Short mmCIF file of C-alpha atoms in Angstrom, two decimals:
data_model
loop_
_atom_site.label_atom_id
_atom_site.label_comp_id
_atom_site.label_asym_id
_atom_site.label_seq_id
_atom_site.Cartn_x
_atom_site.Cartn_y
_atom_site.Cartn_z
CA MET A 1 -18.20 -30.73 -11.00
CA GLY A 2 -20.21 -26.98 -9.82
CA PHE A 3 -17.95 -23.73 -8.05
CA LYS A 4 -18.25 -24.19 -4.80
CA ALA A 5 -14.61 -22.17 -3.13
CA VAL A 6 -12.23 -19.61 -4.08
CA LEU A 7 -8.82 -20.44 -3.15
CA PHE A 8 -6.49 -16.75 -2.17
CA ASP A 9 -2.78 -17.04 -2.43
CA PHE A 10 -1.80 -14.20 -0.04
CA ASP A 11 1.49 -12.25 -1.14
CA GLY A 12 0.91 -10.19 -4.57
CA VAL A 13 -2.66 -11.15 -5.03
CA ILE A 14 -4.14 -10.27 -2.12
CA ALA A 15 -1.53 -8.24 -0.21
CA ASP A 16 1.14 -6.46 -2.54
CA THR A 17 4.13 -7.33 -0.49
CA GLU A 18 6.84 -9.53 -2.37
CA LEU A 19 8.26 -6.74 -2.39
CA LEU A 20 8.78 -6.63 1.27
CA HIS A 21 9.18 -10.39 1.80
CA TYR A 22 12.64 -9.16 -1.01
CA MET A 23 13.86 -6.14 1.22
CA ALA A 24 13.30 -7.57 4.84
CA PHE A 25 15.30 -11.22 2.97
CA CYS A 26 17.54 -8.91 1.55
CA LYS A 27 18.59 -7.16 5.85
CA ILE A 28 18.66 -9.86 7.75
CA LEU A 29 20.73 -11.31 4.53
CA GLU A 30 23.04 -8.68 4.54
CA LYS A 31 26.84 -10.36 5.49
CA GLN A 32 26.05 -13.46 5.24
CA ALA A 33 24.77 -13.49 1.13
CA GLY A 34 25.95 -10.08 0.42
CA ARG A 35 23.71 -7.95 -1.96
CA ILE A 36 20.88 -10.18 -3.79
CA GLU A 37 19.58 -8.33 -6.57
CA LYS A 38 15.53 -8.34 -6.98
CA ASP A 39 15.52 -10.13 -10.86
CA VAL A 40 17.94 -13.02 -8.96
CA TYR A 41 14.98 -12.75 -6.66
CA TRP A 42 12.85 -12.68 -8.34
CA GLU A 43 13.20 -15.73 -11.09
CA LYS A 44 14.72 -17.59 -7.81
CA TYR A 45 12.86 -17.66 -4.79
CA LEU A 46 9.84 -15.62 -5.11
CA GLY A 47 6.84 -18.45 -3.93
CA PHE A 48 8.82 -20.58 -1.71
CA THR A 49 8.76 -20.61 1.72
CA ASP A 50 10.66 -18.84 4.36
CA LYS A 51 12.59 -22.20 5.61
CA GLU A 52 12.11 -23.52 1.07
CA ALA A 53 13.90 -19.21 0.22
CA LEU A 54 16.88 -20.23 3.46
CA GLU A 55 17.93 -23.02 2.72
CA ALA A 56 18.60 -22.60 -1.73
CA MET A 57 20.28 -18.96 -0.61
CA SER A 58 22.37 -20.90 1.70
CA ARG A 59 23.06 -23.02 -1.32
CA ASP A 60 23.32 -20.02 -3.80
CA TYR A 61 25.97 -18.09 -2.05
CA GLY A 62 28.10 -20.10 0.16
CA PHE A 63 26.13 -19.25 3.71
CA GLU A 64 26.40 -21.84 6.56
CA LEU A 65 22.80 -22.59 7.48
CA THR A 66 22.31 -24.74 11.06
CA GLU A 67 19.04 -25.42 11.72
CA GLU A 68 19.53 -22.44 14.68
CA LYS A 69 20.93 -20.35 12.45
CA LEU A 70 17.42 -21.19 9.79
CA GLY A 71 15.33 -21.12 12.47
CA TRP A 72 16.27 -17.95 14.13
CA LEU A 73 16.86 -16.21 10.06
CA ILE A 74 13.22 -17.42 10.49
CA ASP A 75 12.07 -15.51 12.55
CA GLU A 76 13.86 -12.10 12.43
CA LYS A 77 13.28 -11.86 8.84
CA ALA A 78 9.43 -12.08 10.97
CA ALA A 79 10.17 -9.43 12.51
CA VAL A 80 11.55 -7.37 9.58
CA PHE A 81 8.69 -7.74 7.37
CA ASP A 82 6.33 -7.23 10.49
CA GLU A 83 8.21 -3.58 10.62
CA LEU A 84 7.58 -2.23 7.01
CA ALA A 85 4.40 -3.97 6.48
CA SER A 86 3.53 -1.76 9.68
CA THR A 87 4.03 1.06 7.81
CA GLU A 88 2.66 0.81 4.65
CA ARG A 89 -0.92 -0.36 3.14
CA CYS A 90 -1.01 -2.86 0.60
CA ILE A 91 -4.27 -4.07 0.71
CA LEU A 92 -4.66 -5.24 -3.28
CA LYS A 93 -7.47 -2.78 -5.51
CA GLY A 94 -10.48 -4.94 -6.51
CA PHE A 95 -10.18 -7.50 -3.00
CA ALA A 96 -12.39 -5.97 -1.36
CA GLN A 97 -14.92 -6.06 -3.47
CA LEU A 98 -14.93 -9.73 -4.20
CA THR A 99 -14.75 -11.05 -1.33
CA SER A 100 -18.06 -8.92 -0.92
CA SER A 101 -19.15 -10.91 -4.38
CA LEU A 102 -18.38 -14.61 -3.11
CA SER A 103 -19.47 -14.86 0.14
CA LYS A 104 -23.15 -12.97 -1.42
CA ALA A 105 -22.43 -15.97 -3.74
CA GLY A 106 -22.49 -18.86 -0.80
CA ILE A 107 -19.41 -18.52 -2.36
CA LYS A 108 -16.52 -20.60 0.57
CA MET A 109 -12.67 -18.93 0.83
CA ALA A 110 -9.81 -20.26 1.70
CA ILE A 111 -5.41 -18.95 1.98
CA CYS A 112 -3.25 -20.78 0.75
CA SER A 113 0.05 -18.93 1.09
CA GLY A 114 4.07 -19.53 1.56
CA ALA A 115 4.29 -16.78 3.58
CA LEU A 116 4.40 -16.85 7.84
CA PHE A 117 0.87 -16.79 9.90
CA SER A 118 2.38 -14.44 11.82
CA ASP A 119 2.72 -12.30 8.09
CA ILE A 120 -0.94 -12.76 7.36
CA GLU A 121 -2.61 -12.05 10.35
CA GLY A 122 0.46 -8.83 10.72
CA ILE A 123 -0.90 -7.58 7.39
CA PHE A 124 -5.02 -8.28 8.14
CA ALA A 125 -4.69 -6.34 11.32
CA ALA A 126 -2.92 -3.57 9.87
CA GLU A 127 -5.53 -3.09 7.90
CA ALA A 128 -8.36 -3.11 10.40
CA GLU A 129 -6.58 -0.73 12.54
CA ARG A 130 -6.56 1.33 9.49
CA SER A 131 -10.32 1.40 7.62
CA GLY A 132 -12.38 -1.17 10.38
CA LYS A 133 -12.83 -3.63 7.72
CA ASN A 134 -12.07 -7.70 9.11
CA TYR A 135 -10.77 -9.61 6.28
CA PHE A 136 -9.72 -12.35 7.91
CA LYS A 137 -14.00 -13.06 8.26
CA TYR A 138 -14.42 -13.96 4.81
CA PHE A 139 -11.46 -17.12 4.93
CA ASP A 140 -13.10 -20.79 6.78
CA ALA A 141 -10.13 -21.50 6.49
CA VAL A 142 -5.86 -20.52 6.28
CA VAL A 143 -3.43 -22.90 5.06
CA THR A 144 0.43 -21.36 5.16
CA ALA A 145 4.08 -22.25 5.70
CA ASP A 146 3.52 -23.02 8.75
CA ASP A 147 1.47 -26.07 7.51
CA VAL A 148 3.04 -27.83 5.19
CA SER A 149 6.11 -29.40 4.36
CA ARG A 150 6.11 -28.27 0.93
CA GLY A 151 5.78 -25.57 -0.59
CA LYS A 152 4.61 -24.49 -4.07
CA PRO A 153 4.53 -25.91 -7.17
CA HIS A 154 3.73 -29.13 -5.58
CA PRO A 155 -0.13 -28.69 -4.85
CA GLU A 156 0.80 -29.96 -0.37
CA GLY A 157 -1.17 -26.64 0.23
CA TYR A 158 -3.77 -26.41 -1.81
CA THR A 159 -5.07 -29.55 -1.21
CA LYS A 160 -4.69 -29.26 1.95
CA ALA A 161 -7.47 -25.49 2.21
CA ALA A 162 -9.65 -27.20 0.45
CA GLU A 163 -9.55 -30.18 2.87
CA LYS A 164 -9.69 -27.92 5.46
CA LEU A 165 -12.50 -26.30 3.05
CA ALA A 166 -14.74 -29.15 2.39
CA ARG A 167 -15.40 -29.75 6.23
CA THR A 168 -17.33 -26.85 7.60
CA THR A 169 -19.43 -27.51 3.28
CA ALA A 170 -22.56 -28.67 3.04
CA GLY A 171 -22.06 -31.72 0.91
CA GLY A 172 -18.35 -31.19 1.04
CA LEU A 173 -16.20 -30.27 -1.48
CA SER A 174 -12.91 -31.43 -4.08
CA PRO A 175 -10.43 -28.86 -5.23
CA ALA A 176 -12.38 -29.23 -9.02
CA GLU A 177 -15.10 -27.34 -6.66
CA CYS A 178 -12.29 -24.75 -6.62
CA THR A 179 -10.76 -22.28 -8.90
CA VAL A 180 -6.86 -21.22 -6.76
CA ILE A 181 -5.85 -17.38 -7.79
CA GLU A 182 -2.23 -16.68 -7.85
CA ASP A 183 0.20 -14.13 -9.17
CA SER A 184 3.42 -16.83 -10.19
CA HIS A 185 3.67 -19.15 -12.64
CA TRP A 186 5.14 -21.35 -9.12
CA GLY A 187 1.49 -20.88 -7.52
CA LEU A 188 -0.60 -21.77 -10.46
CA GLU A 189 0.56 -25.51 -11.03
CA ALA A 190 0.22 -26.19 -7.47
CA GLY A 191 -3.42 -24.86 -8.13
CA ALA A 192 -3.51 -27.36 -11.33
CA ALA A 193 -1.68 -29.77 -9.47
CA ALA A 194 -4.22 -30.33 -7.12
CA GLY A 195 -6.85 -30.03 -9.22
CA ALA A 196 -8.04 -26.80 -8.97
CA LYS A 197 -9.67 -24.32 -12.07
CA THR A 198 -6.96 -21.57 -11.95
CA ILE A 199 -6.95 -17.91 -12.42
CA GLY A 200 -3.62 -15.79 -12.95
CA VAL A 201 -2.84 -11.91 -12.08
CA ALA A 202 -0.38 -10.30 -13.92
CA GLY A 203 1.44 -8.29 -11.75
CA THR A 204 3.94 -9.74 -10.24
CA TYR A 205 4.47 -11.70 -13.84
CA SER A 206 3.32 -10.69 -17.27
CA ARG A 207 0.53 -11.67 -18.58
CA SER A 208 2.37 -14.02 -21.03
CA GLU A 209 3.82 -15.74 -18.60
CA LEU A 210 0.83 -16.93 -16.81
CA GLU A 211 -1.19 -17.10 -18.89
CA PRO A 212 0.29 -20.53 -19.89
CA LYS A 213 -0.60 -21.55 -16.50
CA ALA A 214 -4.22 -20.29 -16.13
CA ASP A 215 -7.95 -21.14 -17.28
CA MET A 216 -7.57 -17.29 -16.59
CA VAL A 217 -5.94 -14.24 -16.62
CA VAL A 218 -6.57 -10.74 -16.14
CA ASP A 219 -5.12 -7.41 -14.83
CA SER A 220 -6.22 -6.68 -11.85
CA LEU A 221 -9.21 -8.45 -8.96
CA THR A 222 -10.71 -5.60 -9.97
CA GLU A 223 -12.19 -7.49 -13.20
CA LEU A 224 -13.41 -10.46 -11.08
CA ASN A 225 -16.90 -10.73 -8.87
CA ALA A 226 -18.57 -15.01 -7.99
CA GLU A 227 -20.96 -14.76 -12.46
CA LYS A 228 -17.58 -14.84 -13.85
CA ILE A 229 -14.78 -17.31 -11.89
CA SER A 230 -17.66 -19.16 -12.31
CA GLY A 231 -18.13 -19.21 -16.68
CA ILE A 232 -14.61 -20.66 -15.33
CA PHE A 233 -16.87 -24.01 -14.92
CA ASP A 234 -19.04 -24.17 -18.21
#
């Protein structure tokens, strides 16, 4: 199969936002859960949708979570995240060059993230205001927590992202013609389960943790371009 598309995770791949999500959860759950240790968050909750994370935390920390309270906490967490993100420059080094390289090569691009669409929109809007760069123009499909019933490592998100891209691609495409770029083993598992090639970006997790799950591991997006990614398919 040929190489037709790249499906990007967002947090930890496009934007350095994992810490902001952690800080937002800590702030909204301070009274319910007390202190959530960073290493516990990274081990147990990173990669979950907000809904999945809050449901898991309610079990682990023993606080009640009604449907009404869940909806309120998701909205509150989104507001805190947006406030944090508005003051931080989050786009990771190498992303602009990679999207430019892929676009010139005619490679389709999508985002598949466990974040809310509003989180992604806010980060890109803040970056556009700072630098004048409209990164949304590169993406023909965006799949977020708003669009799936099961988060990573389930492949639902990546399957939906590939299906959306197929509708915008002459001759269509399949997941086997896509490369997933992820920073977590959950995301890599989801991409592989969807049938895509996988690239791990070390940082959130070490190379040794990502290598068993990935077709390639890099330390930064600066190491990637369209030609190098296409080599996975040779």
